[in-house]
Short mmCIF file of C-alpha atoms in Angstrom, two decimals:
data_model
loop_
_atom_site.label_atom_id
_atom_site.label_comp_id
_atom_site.label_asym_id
_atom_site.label_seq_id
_atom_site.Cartn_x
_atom_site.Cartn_y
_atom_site.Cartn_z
CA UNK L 157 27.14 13.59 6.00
CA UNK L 158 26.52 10.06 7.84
CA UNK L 159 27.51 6.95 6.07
CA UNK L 160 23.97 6.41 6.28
CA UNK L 161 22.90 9.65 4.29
CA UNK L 162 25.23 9.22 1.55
CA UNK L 163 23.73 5.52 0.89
CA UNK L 164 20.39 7.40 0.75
CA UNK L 165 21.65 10.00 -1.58
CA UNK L 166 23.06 7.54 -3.88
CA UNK L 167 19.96 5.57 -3.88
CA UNK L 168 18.09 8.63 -5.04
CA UNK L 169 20.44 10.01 -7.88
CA UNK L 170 20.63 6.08 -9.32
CA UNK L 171 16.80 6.42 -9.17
CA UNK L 172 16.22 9.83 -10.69
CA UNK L 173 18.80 9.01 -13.64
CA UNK L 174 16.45 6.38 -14.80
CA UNK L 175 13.15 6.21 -13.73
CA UNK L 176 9.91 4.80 -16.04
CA UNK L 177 7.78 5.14 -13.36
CA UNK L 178 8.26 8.62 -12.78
CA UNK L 179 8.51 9.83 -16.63
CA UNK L 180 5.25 7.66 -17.09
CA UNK L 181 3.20 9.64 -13.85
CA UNK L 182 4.57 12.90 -16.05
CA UNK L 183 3.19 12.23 -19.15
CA UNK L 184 -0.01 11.11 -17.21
CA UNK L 185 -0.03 14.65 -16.05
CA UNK L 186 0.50 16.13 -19.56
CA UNK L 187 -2.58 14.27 -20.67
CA UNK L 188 -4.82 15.37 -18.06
CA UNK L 189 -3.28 18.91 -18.59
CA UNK L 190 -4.28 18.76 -22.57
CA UNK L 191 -7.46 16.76 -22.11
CA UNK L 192 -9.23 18.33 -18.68
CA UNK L 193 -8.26 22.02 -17.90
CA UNK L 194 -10.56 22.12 -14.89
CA UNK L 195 -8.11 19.26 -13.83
CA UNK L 196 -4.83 21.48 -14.88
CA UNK L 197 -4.35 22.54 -11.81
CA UNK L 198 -4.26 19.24 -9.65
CA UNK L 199 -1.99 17.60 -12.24
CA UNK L 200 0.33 20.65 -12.26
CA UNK L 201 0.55 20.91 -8.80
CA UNK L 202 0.26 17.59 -7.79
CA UNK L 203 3.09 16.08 -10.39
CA UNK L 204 4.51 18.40 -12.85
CA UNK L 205 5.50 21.38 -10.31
CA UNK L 206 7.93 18.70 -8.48
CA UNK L 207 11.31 17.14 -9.55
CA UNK L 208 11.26 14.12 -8.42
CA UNK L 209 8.92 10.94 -7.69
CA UNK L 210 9.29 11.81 -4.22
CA UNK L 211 8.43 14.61 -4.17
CA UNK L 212 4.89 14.52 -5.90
CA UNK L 213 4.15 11.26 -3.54
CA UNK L 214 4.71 13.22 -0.30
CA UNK L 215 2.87 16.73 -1.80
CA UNK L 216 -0.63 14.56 -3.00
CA UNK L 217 -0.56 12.43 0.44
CA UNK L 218 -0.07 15.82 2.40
CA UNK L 219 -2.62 17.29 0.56
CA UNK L 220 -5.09 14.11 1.14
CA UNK L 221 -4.08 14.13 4.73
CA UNK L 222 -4.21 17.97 5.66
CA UNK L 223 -6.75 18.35 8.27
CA UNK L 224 -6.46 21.59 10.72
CA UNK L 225 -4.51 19.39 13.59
CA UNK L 226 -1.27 18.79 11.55
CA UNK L 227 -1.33 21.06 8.15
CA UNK L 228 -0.19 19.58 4.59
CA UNK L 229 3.15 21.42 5.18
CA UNK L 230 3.65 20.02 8.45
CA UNK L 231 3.22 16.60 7.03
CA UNK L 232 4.98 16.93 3.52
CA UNK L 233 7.82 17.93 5.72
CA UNK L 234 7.72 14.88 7.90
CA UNK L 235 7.70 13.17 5.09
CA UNK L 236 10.65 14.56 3.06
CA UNK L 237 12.72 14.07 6.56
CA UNK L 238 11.58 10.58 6.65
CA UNK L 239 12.72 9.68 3.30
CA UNK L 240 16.17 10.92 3.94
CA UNK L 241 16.76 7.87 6.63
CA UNK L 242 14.25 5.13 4.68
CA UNK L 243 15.14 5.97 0.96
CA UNK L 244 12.80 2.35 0.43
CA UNK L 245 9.52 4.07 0.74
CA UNK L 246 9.68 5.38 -2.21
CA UNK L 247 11.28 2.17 -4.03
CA UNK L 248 8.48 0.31 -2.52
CA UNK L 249 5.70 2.79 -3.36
CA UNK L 250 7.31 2.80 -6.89
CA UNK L 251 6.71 -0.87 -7.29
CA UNK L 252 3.24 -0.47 -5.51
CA UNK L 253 2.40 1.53 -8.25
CA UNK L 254 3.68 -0.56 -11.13
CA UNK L 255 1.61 -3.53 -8.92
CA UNK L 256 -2.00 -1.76 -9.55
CA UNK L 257 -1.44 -0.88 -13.08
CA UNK L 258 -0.26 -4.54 -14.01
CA UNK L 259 -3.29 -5.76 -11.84
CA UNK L 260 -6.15 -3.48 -11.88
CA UNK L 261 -8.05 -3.37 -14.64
CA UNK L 262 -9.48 -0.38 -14.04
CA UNK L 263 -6.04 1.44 -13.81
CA UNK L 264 -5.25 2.73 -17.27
CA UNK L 265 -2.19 5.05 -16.76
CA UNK L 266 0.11 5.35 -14.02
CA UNK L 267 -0.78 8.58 -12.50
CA UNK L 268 -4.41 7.15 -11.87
CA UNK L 269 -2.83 5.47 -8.24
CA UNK L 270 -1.21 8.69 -7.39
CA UNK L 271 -3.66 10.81 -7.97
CA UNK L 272 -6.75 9.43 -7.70
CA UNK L 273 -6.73 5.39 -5.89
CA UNK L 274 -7.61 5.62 -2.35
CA UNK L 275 -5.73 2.16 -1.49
CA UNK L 276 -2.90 2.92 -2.96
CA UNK L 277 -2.59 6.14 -1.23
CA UNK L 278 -3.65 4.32 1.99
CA UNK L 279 -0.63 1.49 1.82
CA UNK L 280 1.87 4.55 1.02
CA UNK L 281 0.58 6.21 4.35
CA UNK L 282 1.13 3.26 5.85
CA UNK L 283 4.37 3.29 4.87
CA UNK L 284 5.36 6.54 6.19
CA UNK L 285 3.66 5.83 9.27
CA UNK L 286 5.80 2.72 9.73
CA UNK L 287 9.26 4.46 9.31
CA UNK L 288 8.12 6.99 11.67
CA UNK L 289 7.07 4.40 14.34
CA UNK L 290 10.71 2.54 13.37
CA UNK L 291 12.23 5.82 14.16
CA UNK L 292 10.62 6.45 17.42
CA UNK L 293 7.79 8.96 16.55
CA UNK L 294 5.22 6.76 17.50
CA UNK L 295 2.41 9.84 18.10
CA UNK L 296 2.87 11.06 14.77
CA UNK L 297 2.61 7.41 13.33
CA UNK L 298 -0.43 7.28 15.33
CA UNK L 299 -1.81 10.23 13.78
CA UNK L 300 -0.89 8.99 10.35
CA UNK L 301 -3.37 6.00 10.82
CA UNK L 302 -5.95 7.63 12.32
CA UNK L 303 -5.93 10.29 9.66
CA UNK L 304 -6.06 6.70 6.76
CA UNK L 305 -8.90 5.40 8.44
CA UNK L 306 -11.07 8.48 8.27
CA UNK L 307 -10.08 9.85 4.26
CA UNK L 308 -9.30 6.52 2.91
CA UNK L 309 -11.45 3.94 5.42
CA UNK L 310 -7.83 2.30 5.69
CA UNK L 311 -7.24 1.22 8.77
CA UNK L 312 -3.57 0.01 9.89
CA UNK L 313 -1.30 0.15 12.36
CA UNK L 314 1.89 1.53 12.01
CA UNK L 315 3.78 -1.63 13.25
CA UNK L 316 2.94 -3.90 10.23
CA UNK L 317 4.84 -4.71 8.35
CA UNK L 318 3.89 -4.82 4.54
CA UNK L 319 6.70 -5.77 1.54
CA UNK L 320 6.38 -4.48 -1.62
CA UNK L 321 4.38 -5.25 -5.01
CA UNK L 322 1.14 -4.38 -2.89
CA UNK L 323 -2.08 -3.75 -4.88
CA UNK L 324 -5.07 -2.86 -2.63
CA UNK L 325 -7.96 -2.74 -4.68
CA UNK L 326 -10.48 -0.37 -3.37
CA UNK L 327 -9.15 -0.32 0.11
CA UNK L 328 -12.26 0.17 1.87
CA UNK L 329 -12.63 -1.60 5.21
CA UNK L 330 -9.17 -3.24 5.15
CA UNK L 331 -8.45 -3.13 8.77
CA UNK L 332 -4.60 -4.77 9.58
CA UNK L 333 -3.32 -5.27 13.67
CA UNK L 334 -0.41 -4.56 15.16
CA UNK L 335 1.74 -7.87 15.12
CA UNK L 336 0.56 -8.43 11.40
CA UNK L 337 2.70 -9.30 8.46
CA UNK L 338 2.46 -8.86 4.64
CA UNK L 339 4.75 -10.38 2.58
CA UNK L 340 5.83 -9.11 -1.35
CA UNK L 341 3.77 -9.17 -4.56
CA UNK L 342 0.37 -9.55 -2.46
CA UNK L 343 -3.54 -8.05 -3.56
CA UNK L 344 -6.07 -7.39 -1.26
CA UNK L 345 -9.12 -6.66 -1.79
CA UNK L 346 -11.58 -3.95 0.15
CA UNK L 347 -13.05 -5.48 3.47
CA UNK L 348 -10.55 -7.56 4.50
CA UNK L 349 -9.19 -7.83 8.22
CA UNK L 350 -6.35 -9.46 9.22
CA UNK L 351 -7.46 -9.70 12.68
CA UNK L 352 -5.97 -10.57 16.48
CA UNK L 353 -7.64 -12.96 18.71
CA UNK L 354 -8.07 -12.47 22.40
CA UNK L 355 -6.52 -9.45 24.50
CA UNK L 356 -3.13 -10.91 24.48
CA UNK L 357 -0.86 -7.77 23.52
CA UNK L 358 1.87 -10.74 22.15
CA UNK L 359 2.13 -11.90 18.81
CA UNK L 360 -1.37 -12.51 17.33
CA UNK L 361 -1.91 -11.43 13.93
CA UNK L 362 -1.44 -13.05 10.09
CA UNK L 363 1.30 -13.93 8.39
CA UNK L 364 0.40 -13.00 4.95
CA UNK L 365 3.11 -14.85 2.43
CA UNK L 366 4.17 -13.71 -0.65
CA UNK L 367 2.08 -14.04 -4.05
CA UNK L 368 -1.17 -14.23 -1.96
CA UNK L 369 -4.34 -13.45 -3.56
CA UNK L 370 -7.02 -12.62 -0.11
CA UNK L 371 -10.95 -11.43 -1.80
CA UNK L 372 -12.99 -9.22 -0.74
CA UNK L 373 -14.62 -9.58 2.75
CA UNK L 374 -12.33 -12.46 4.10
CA UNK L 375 -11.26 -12.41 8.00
CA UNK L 376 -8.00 -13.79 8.51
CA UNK L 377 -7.91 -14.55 12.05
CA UNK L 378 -4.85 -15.10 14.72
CA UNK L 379 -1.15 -15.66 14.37
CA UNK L 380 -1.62 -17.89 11.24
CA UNK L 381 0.34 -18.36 8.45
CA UNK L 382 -1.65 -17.88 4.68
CA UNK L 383 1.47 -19.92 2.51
CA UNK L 384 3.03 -18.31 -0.27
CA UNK L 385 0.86 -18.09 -3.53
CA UNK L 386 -2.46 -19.27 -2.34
CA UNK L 387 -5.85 -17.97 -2.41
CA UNK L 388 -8.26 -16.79 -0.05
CA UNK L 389 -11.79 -16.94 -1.23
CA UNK L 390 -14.03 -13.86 -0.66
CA UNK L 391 -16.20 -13.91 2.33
CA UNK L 392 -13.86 -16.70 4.07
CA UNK L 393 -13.18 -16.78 7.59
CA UNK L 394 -9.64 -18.15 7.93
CA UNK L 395 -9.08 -19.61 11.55
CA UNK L 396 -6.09 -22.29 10.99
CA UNK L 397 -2.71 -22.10 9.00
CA UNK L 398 -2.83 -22.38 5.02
CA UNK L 399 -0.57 -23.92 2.93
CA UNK L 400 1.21 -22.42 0.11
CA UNK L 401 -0.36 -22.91 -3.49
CA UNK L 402 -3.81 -23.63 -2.48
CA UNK L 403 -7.22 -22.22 -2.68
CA UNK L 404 -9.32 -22.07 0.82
CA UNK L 405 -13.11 -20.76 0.75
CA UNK L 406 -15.83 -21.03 3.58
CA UNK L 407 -16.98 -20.34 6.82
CA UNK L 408 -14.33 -21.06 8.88
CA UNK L 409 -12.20 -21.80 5.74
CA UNK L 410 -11.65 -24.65 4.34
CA UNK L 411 -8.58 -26.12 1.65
CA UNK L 412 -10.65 -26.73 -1.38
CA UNK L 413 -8.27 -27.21 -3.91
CA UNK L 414 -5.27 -25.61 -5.86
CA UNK L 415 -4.48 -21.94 -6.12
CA UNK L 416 -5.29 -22.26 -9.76
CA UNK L 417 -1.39 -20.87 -11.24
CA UNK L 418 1.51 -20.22 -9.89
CA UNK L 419 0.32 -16.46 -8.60
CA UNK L 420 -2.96 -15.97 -7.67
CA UNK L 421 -2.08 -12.25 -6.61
CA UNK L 422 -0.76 -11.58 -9.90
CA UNK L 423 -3.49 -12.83 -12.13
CA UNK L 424 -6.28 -11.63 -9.58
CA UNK L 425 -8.56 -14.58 -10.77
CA UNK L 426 -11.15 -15.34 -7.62
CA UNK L 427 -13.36 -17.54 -9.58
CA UNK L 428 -13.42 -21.36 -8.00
CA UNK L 429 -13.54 -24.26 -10.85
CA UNK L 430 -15.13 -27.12 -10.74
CA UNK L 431 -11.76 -28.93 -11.18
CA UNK L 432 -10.48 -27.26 -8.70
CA UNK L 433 -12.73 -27.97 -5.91
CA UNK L 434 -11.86 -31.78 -6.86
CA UNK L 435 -15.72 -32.25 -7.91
#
């Protein structure tokens, strides 16, 4: 076993000896189990038939993804060779998870994202996708996105790179380019591009910072920074660089005022005061 391998093997028996988020998708499934037989099945095979976090992630993606090109097995088993080299898809899609039930309203218990939330079953794709195209199996990354954009209307290319704390709410339309970046603890919400200018095949896509709040609709435009914890208003078209901790809104987007607290993407609050327009 590489030096690399045992790191990863490590990383997953510290993780399976304690781990909430796992135990609390379980008892997700136990309730559906008890409270909707005609939904038995789909927990049971989805969650409670597998050992591990893992496990269940890469079985309900496969089974989202199967399409008669590449078959579910064909992709679960991409996936579980995947994870042996980047052990921190699952740590990230752990902490995705934990994201959209602190943020979405909507999300009740912690199986609802794995079993049910397009978006975040469209940024755990993505992440997949990316370790394959790190690894050099571009095609299959390829495929990956292709297969997102038509089951989830996710639409992202396997070289972003996106940290971790993501909550995509809805997901549909989000369309991300190649040279894009996402930083940690970010929400987006459904129509959002983060978009190229130009045919330049350099550098020419956001820089998303960490804590960012971006609503739903907004086009962020060219290699621009958005600065950490600010917020982009819905609808905005963002053509220039934003500063951290502030609120831009408009068409093209304009800096009018604070980001309202310290993390916009945490609190998910798009509403635009009075007092903090300046007015």
């Amino acid at each position: 076993m590489t030096t690399s391998a045992k790191t990863a093997a490590k990383a997953r028996a510290a993780i399976k000896s304690v781990d909430p988020v796992w135990e609390a998708v379980r008892a997700g499934a136990r309730q559906i189990v008890e409270a909707e037989p005609s939904l038995a099945s789909l927990a049971v095979s989805a969650v409670l038939n597998h050992e591990t976090f893992e496990q269940a992630l890469a079985h309900r993606l496969a089974a989202r993804l199967d399409h008669e090109d590449v078959s579910s097995d064909l992709i679960r088993q991409a996936f579980a060779e995947i994870l042996q080299d980047f052990p921190e898809i699952a740590a990230n899609a752990r902490a995705d998870l934990a994201a959209t039930l602190e943020r979405d309203p909507a999300c009740h218990r912690a199986i609802e994202p794995l079993l049910f939330f397009k978006g975040y079953q469209a940024i755990q794709t993505h992440r997949f996708a990316h370790a394959m195209y790190k690894a050099g199996r571009r095609d299959f990354a390829l495929y990956l996105q292709s297969r997102s954009s038509q089951v989830f209307q996710v639409d992202i290319n396997p070289a972003v790179v996106i940290g971790k704390g993501i909550m995509l709410d809805h997901g549909t339309g989000l369309v991300i380019g190649e040279t894009a970046v996402v930083g940690d603890n970010v929400s987006i919400l459904q129509g959002v591009t983060l978009g190229g200018t130009g045919k330049s095949d350099q550098d020419r896509h956001p820089k998303i910072g960490n804590g960012v709040l971006i609503g739903a609709g907004a086009k962020v435009l060219g290699n621009i920074k958005i600065g950490d914890c600010s917020r982009v208003g819905a609808g905005s078209v963002v053509l220039k660089e934003v500063p951290p901790r502030v609120t831009v809104a408009g068409v093209p987007a304009k800096v009018i005022g604070t980001a309202g607290c310290a993390q916009p993407a945490l609190v998910m609050d798009q509403m635009v005061l009075v007092h903090d327009a300046g007015s």
